[in-house]
Coordinates of C-alpha atoms in Angstrom, one line a residue:
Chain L
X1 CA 27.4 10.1 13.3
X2 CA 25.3 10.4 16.2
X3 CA 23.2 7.1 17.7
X4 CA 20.1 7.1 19.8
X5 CA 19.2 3.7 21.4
X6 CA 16.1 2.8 23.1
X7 CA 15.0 0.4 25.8
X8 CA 13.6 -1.4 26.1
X9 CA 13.2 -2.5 22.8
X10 CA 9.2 -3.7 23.9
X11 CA 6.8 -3.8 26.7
X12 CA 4.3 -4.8 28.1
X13 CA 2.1 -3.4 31.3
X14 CA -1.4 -4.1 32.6
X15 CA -3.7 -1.3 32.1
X16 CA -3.1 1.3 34.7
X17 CA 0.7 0.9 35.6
X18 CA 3.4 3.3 34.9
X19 CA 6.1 2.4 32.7
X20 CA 9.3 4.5 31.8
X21 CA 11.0 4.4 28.0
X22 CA 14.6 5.5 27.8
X23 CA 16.3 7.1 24.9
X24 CA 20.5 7.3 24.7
X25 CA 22.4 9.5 22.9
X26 CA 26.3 8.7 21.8
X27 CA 26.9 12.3 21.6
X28 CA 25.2 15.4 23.0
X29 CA 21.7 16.4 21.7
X30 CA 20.7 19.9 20.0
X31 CA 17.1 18.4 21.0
X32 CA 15.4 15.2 21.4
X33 CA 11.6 14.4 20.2
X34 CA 9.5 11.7 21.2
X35 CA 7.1 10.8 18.8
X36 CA 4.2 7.8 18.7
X37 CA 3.2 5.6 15.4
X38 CA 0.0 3.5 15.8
X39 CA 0.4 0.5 13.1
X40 CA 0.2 1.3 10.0
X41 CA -0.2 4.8 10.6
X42 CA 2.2 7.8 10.6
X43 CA 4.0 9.6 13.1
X44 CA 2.5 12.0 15.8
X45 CA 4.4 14.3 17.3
X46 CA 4.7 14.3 21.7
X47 CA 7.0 16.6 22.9
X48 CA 10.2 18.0 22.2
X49 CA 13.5 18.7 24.7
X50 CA 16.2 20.8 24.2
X51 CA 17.3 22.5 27.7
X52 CA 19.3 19.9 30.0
X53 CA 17.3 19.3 32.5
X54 CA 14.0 20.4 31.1
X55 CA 11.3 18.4 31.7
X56 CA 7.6 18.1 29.8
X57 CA 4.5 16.9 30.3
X58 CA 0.9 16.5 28.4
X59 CA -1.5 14.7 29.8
X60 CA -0.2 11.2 31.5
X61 CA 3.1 11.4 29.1
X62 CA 6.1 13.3 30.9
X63 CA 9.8 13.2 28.9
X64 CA 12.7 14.5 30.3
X65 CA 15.9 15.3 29.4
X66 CA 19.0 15.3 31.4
X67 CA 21.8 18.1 32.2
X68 CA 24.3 16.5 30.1
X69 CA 21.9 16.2 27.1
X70 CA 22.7 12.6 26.3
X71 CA 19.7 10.9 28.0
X72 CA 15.8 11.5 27.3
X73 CA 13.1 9.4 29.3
X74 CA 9.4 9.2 28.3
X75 CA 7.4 8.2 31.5
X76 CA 3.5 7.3 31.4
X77 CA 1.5 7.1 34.3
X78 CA -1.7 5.0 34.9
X79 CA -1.5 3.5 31.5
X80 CA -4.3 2.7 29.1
X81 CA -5.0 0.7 26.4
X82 CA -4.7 4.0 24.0
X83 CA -1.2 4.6 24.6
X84 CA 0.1 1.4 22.7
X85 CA 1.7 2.1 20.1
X86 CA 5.3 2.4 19.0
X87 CA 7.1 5.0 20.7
X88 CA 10.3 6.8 18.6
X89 CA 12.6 9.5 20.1
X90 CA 14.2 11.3 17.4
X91 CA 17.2 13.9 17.5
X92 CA 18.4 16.9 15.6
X93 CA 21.6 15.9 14.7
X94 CA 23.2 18.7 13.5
X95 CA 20.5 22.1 14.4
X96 CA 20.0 21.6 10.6
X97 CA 16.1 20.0 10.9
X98 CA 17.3 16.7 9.9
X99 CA 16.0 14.2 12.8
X100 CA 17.7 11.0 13.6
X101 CA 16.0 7.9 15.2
X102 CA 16.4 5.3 17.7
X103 CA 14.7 2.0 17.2
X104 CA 11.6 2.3 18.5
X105 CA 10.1 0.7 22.1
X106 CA 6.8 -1.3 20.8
X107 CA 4.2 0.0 24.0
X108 CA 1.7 -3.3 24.2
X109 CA -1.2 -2.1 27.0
X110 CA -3.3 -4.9 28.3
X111 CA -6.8 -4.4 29.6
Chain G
X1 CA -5.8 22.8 7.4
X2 CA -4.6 19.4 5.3
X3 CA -1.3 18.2 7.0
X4 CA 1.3 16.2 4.5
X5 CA -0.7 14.5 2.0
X6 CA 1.5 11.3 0.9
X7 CA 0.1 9.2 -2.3
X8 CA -0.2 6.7 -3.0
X9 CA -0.9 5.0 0.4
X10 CA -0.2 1.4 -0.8
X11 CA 1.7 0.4 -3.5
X12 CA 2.7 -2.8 -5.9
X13 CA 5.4 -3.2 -8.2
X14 CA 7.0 -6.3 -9.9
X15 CA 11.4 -6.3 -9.8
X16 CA 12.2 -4.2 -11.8
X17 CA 9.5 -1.4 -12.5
X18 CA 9.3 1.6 -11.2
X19 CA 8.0 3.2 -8.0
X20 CA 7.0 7.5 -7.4
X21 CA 5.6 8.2 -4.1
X22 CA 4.3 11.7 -3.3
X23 CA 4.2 14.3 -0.9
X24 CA 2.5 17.3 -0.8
X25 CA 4.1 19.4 2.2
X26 CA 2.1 21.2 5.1
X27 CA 0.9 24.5 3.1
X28 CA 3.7 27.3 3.7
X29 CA 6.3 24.2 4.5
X30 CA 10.0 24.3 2.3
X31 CA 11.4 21.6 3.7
X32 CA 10.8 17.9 3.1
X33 CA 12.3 15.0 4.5
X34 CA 12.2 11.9 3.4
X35 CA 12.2 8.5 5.6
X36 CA 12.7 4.3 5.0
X37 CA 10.8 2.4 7.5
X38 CA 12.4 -1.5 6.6
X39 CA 10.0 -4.2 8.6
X40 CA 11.4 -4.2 12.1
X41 CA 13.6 -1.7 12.0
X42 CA 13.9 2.0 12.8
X43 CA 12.8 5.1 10.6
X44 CA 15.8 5.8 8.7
X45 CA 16.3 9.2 7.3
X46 CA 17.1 9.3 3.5
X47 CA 17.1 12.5 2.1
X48 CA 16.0 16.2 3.3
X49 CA 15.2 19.1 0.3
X50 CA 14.1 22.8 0.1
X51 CA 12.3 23.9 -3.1
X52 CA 14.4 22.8 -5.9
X53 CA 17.5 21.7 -3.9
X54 CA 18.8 18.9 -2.2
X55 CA 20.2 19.7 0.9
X56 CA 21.3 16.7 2.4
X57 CA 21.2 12.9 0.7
X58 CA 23.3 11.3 2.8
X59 CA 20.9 8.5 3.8
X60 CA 19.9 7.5 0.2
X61 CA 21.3 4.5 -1.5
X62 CA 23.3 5.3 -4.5
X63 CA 21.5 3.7 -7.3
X64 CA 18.2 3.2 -8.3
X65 CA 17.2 6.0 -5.9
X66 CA 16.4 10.2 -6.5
X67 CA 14.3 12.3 -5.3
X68 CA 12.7 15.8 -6.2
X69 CA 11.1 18.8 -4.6
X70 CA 10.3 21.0 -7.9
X71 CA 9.1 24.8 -7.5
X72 CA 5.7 23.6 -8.2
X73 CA 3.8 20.6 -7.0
X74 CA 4.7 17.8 -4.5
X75 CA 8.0 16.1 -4.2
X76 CA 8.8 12.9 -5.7
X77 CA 10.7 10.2 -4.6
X78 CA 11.7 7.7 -7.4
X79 CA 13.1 4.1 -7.2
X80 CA 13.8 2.5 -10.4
X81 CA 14.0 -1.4 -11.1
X82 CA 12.6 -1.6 -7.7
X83 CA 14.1 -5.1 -6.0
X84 CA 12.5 -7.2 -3.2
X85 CA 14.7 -5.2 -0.2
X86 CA 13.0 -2.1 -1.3
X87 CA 9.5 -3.3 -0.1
X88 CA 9.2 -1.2 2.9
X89 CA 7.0 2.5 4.2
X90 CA 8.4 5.3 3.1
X91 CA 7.3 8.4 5.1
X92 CA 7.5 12.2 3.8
X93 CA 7.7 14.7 6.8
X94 CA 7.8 18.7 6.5
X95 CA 8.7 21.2 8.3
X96 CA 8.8 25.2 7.7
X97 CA 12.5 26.3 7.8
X98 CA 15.8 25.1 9.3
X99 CA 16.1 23.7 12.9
X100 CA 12.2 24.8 13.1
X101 CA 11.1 22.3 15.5
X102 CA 8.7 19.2 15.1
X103 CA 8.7 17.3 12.0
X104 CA 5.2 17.2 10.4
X105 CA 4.7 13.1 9.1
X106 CA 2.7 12.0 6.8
X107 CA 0.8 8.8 7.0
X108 CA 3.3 7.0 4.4
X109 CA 3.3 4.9 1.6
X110 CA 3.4 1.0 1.4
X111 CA 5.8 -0.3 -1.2
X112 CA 5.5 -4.1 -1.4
X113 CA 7.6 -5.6 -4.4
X114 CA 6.7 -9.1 -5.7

């Protein structure tokens, strides 16, 4: 079954550096979500990929996905203290809905 | 406009009871999914349902474990003679049809068992 794996597995920046996540697929992705969980809370929905190549972007928070559909990276610019949180990409394994997901990169932003 | 409505949020049991966790779907949402969130580790998928049907359980333990999505009201998910290793969040996420995009989460539900 397919595998995502994340790195780092933690960071943290001073507030207003950029920082880049990186989510790896063992096989190729149908599409890849990013998604963010405060503590405690559940998850919210960032973007979703599914074109090699394509590339997103909502406010400071850009995610791309590569032409061979096996890498995703989640890039934040300027950070700030409201973007901590625990960041998850998740993939449709088999274009049936169900969503697998890697192990999470903890996002620790300090003032 | 309620999202997915997951209750109860926190949750106590002694070895051996029993736990039911909830989740009322999105309105207009058939398809619910339901996640294991063990302390430090990943969201792990469990089991994904339509109305009345399991579609895929592949992620849920054998035993001690079922869930349910009847016609009417929310879908269930059951643990019986709940042990220590089952303390964990258990999220509920919905979505409206097959390979239909973003997964809709609910907050989740705490299960701590003493």
């Amino acid at each position: 079954s397919q595998e995502l794996e994340q790195s780092p597995q933690s960071l943290i920046v001073q507030e207003g550096k950029n920082l880049t996540i990186n989510c790896t697929s063992s096989k190729t992705l149908y599409g890849l979500y990013w998604y963010k969980q405060k503590y405690g809370e559940g998850l919210i929905f960032l973007m979703m990929l599914q074109k090699g190549g394509e590339e997103k972007s909502h406010e400071k928070i850009t995610a791309k996905l590569d032409e061979k559909k096996q890498q995703s990276s989640l890039h934040i610019t300027a950070s700030q203290p409201s973007h901590a949180g625990i960041y998850l990409c998740g993939a449709d394994e088999n274009q049936g809905g169900k969503l697998i997901f890697g192990q999470g990169t903890e996002l620790s932003v300090k003032p | 406009n309620a999202g997915v409505m997951q209750n109860p949020r926190h949750l106590v049991r002694r070895r051996g009871q029993e736990a039911r966790l909830r989740c009322s779907p999105v309105k207009g949402h058939s398809h619910v999914y339901w996640y294991r969130q063990l302390p430090e580790e990943g969201l792990k998928f469990m089991v994904y349902l339509q109305k009345e049907n399991i579609i895929d359980e592949s992620g849920m333990p054998k035993e001690r474990f079922s869930a349910e999505f009847p016609k009417e009201g929310p879908s269930i998910l059951r643990i019986q003679q709940v042990v220590r290793g089952d303390s964990a969040a258990y999220f509920c996420a919905s979505s409206p049809g097959l390979a239909a995009g973003e997964l809709f989460f609910g907050e989740g539900s705490r299960l701590t068992v003493l």
